[in-house]
Coordinates of C-alpha atoms in Angstrom, one line a residue:
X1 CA -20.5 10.8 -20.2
X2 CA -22.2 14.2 -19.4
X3 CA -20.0 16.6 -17.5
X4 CA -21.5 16.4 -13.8
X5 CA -19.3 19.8 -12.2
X6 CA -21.7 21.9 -10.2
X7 CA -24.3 19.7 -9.9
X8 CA -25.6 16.5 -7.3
X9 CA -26.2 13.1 -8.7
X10 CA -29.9 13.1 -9.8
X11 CA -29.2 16.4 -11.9
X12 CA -26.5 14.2 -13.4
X13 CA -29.0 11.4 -14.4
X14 CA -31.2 13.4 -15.0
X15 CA -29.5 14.8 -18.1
X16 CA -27.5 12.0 -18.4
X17 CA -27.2 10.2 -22.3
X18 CA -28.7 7.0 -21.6
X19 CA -32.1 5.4 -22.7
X20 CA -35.6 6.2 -20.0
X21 CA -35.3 2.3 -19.2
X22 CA -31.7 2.3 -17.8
X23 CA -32.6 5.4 -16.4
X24 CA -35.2 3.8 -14.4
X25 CA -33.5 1.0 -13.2
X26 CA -30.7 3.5 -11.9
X27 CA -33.5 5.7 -10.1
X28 CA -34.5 2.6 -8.4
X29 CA -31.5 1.0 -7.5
X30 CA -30.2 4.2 -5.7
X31 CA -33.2 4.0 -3.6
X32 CA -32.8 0.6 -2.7
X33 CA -29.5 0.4 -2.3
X34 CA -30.0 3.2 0.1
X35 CA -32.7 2.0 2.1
X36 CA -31.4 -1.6 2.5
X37 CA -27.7 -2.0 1.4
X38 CA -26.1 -3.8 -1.6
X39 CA -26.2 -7.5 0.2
X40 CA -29.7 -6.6 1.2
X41 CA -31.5 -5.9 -2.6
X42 CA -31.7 -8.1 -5.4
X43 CA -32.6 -8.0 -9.0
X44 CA -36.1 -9.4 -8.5
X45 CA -36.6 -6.1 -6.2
X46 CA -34.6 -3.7 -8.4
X47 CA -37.2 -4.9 -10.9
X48 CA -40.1 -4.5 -9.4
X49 CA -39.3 -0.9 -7.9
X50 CA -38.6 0.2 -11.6
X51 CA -41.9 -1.5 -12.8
X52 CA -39.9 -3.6 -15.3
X53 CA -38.7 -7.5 -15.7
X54 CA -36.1 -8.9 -14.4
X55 CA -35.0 -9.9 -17.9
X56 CA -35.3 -6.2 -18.5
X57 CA -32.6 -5.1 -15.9
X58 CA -30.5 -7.5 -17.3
X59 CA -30.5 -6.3 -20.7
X60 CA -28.8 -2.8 -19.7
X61 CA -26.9 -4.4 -16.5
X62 CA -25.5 -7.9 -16.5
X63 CA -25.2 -8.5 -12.6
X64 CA -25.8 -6.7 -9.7
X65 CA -22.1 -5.3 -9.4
X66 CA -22.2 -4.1 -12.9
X67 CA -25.4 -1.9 -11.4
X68 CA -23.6 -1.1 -8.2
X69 CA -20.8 0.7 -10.4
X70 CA -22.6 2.1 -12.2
X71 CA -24.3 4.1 -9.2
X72 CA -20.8 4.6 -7.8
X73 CA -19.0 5.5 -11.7
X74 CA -20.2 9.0 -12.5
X75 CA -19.7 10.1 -8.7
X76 CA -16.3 8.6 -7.9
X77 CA -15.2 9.9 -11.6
X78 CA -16.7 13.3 -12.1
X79 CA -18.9 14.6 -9.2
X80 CA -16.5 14.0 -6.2
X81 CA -13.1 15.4 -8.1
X82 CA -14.9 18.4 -9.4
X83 CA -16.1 18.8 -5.8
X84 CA -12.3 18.8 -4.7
X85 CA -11.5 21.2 -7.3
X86 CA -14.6 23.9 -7.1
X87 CA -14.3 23.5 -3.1
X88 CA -10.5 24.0 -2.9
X89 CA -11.0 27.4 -4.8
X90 CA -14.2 28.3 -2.7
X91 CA -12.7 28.0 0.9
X92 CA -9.4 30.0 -0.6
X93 CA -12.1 32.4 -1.4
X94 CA -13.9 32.5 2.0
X95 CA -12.1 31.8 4.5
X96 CA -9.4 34.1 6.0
X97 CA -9.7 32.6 9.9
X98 CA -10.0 29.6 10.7
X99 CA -13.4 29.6 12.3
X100 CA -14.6 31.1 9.3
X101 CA -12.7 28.0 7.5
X102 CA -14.7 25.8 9.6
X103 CA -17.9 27.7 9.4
X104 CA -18.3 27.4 5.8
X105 CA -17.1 23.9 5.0
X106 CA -19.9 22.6 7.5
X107 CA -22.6 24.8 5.9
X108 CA -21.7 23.6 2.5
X109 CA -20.7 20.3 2.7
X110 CA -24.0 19.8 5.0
X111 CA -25.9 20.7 1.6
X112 CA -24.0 18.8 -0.7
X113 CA -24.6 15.7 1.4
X114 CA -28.4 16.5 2.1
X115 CA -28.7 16.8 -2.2
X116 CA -26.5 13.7 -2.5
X117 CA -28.0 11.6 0.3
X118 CA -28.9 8.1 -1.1
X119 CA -25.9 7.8 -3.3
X120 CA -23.7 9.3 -0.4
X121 CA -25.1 6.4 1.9
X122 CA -24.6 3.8 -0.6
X123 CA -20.8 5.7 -1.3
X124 CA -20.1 4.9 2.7
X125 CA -21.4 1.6 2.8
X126 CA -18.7 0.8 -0.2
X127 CA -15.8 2.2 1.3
X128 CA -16.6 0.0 5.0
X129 CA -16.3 -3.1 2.9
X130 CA -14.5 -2.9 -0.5
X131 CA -10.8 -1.4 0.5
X132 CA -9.6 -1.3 -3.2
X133 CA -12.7 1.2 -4.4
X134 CA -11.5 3.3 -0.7
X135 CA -7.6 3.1 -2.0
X136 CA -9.0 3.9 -5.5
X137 CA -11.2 7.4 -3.7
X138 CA -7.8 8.1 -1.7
X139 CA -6.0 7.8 -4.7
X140 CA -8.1 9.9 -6.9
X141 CA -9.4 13.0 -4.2
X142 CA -6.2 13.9 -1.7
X143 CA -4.0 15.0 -4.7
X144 CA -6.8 17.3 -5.4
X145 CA -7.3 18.4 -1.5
X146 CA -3.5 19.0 -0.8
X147 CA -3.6 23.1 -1.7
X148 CA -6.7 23.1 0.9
X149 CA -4.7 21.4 3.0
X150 CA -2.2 23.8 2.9
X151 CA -4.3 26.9 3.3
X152 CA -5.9 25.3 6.7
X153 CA -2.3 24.0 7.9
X154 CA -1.5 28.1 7.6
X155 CA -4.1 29.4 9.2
X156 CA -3.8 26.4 12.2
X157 CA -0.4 27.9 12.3
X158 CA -1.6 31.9 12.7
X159 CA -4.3 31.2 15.0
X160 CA -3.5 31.7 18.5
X161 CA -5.0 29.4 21.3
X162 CA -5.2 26.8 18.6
X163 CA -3.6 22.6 19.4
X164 CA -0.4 22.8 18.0
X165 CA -0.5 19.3 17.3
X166 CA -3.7 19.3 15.3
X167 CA -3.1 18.8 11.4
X168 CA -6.0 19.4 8.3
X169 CA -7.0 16.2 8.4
X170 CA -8.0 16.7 12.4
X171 CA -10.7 18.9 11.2
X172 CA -11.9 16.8 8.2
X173 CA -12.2 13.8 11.3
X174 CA -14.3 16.0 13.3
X175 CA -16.7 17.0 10.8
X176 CA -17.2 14.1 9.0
X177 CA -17.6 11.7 11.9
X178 CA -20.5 14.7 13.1
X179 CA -21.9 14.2 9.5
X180 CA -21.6 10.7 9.5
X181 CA -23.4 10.8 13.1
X182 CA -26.5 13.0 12.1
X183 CA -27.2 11.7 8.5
X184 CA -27.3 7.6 9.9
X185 CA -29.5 9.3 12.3
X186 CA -31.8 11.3 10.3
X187 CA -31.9 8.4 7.0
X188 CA -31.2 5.5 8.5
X189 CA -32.5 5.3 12.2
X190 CA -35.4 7.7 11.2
X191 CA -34.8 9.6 14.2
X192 CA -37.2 13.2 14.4
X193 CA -35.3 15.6 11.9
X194 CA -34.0 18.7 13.2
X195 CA -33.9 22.2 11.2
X196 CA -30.8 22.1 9.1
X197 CA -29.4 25.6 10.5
X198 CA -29.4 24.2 14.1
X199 CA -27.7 21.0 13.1
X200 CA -25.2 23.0 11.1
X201 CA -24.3 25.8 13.9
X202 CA -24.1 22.8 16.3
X203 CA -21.5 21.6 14.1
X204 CA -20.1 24.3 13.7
X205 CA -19.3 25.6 17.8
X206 CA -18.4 21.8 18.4
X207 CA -15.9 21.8 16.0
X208 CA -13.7 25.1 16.8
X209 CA -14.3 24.5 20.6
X210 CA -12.8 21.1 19.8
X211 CA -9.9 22.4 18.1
X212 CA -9.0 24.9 21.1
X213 CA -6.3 24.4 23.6
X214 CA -7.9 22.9 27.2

């Protein structure tokens, strides 16, 4: 499988070893998938979104799961571990305060997930309803994650004004669940999309203040 480190999913199947046809009916079912859930796509539409025959999908994909892993494979495997790697080193790299922490996971996390969308929705959808691919994710990123864990826990512990009960994982709550907030907004509810530096400082100034004693 081609080495996706640095790069967002389409890149990946983009330059992917895999024949145009099975490309095709990848391209497709990421956009389906995103736009109405696994339950709520089948095969027939898959087909017809890739301009192909049914019999066609299932030539390169035996059932609709088989396609679903596919999807989920290459990220779960490659993309999100290189992520924890190449991210760990980056915030040891930029951040020597914990606003500054904060400042820069939000702005490039935001990114990640705006190049990363689709599959990042369908990603999220998975985890709500299949607990053994979430333990599986657990199992696979927070080994990864604990050295940036530590470097946050230590600057937490510096920081003065700071909850003394907040841990690492308190910040990754906060900013996810304002990601989470803002992308089922934006992709899902269609609500009027808002310039990406605005959404990201919001993020930002929410976050410290939220981590400040009251």
């Amino acid at each position: 499988m081609t080495d996706v480190a640095g790069k967002n999913f389409d890149e990946w199947l983009a330059n992917a070893d895999m024949p145009n046809g099975k490309r095709e009916i990848l391209k497709a079912t990421v956009k389906l998938f995103a736009e109405k859930g696994y339950q709520g796509t089948s095969t027939a539409m898959i087909a017809r979104e890739a301009g192909m025959s049914e019999a066609a999908i299932f030539k390169h994909f035996k059932t609709k799961k088989i396609l679903l892993h596919a999807i989920l494979q290459p990220l779960v495997q490659q993309l999100l571990p290189n992520f924890g790697e190449q991210f760990v080193n980056q915030v040891k790299e930029h951040a020597t305060t914990i606003d500054d922490l904060i400042a820069y996971v939000v702005h490039d996390r935001y990114y990640f997930l705006v190049n990363n969308y689709q599959v990042g929705i369908i990603l999220l959808n998975q985890v709500l309803v299949d607990t053994d691919f979430c333990d599986e994710l657990k199992q696979m990123l927070l080994p990864k994650l604990v050295p940036g864990f530590e470097q946050i826990q230590q600057l937490l512990d510096t920081t003065e004004n700071v909850d003394s009960k907040l841990v690492p994982s308190d910040i990754g709550k906060l900013v996810i669940g304002q990601f989470m907030t803002h992308f089922i907004g934006q992709y899902k509810l269609k609500l009027p999309p808002e310039d990406p530096e605005v959404v990201i400082n919001k993020i930002t100034t929410i976050t410290q203040r939220a981590i400040r004693k009251n």
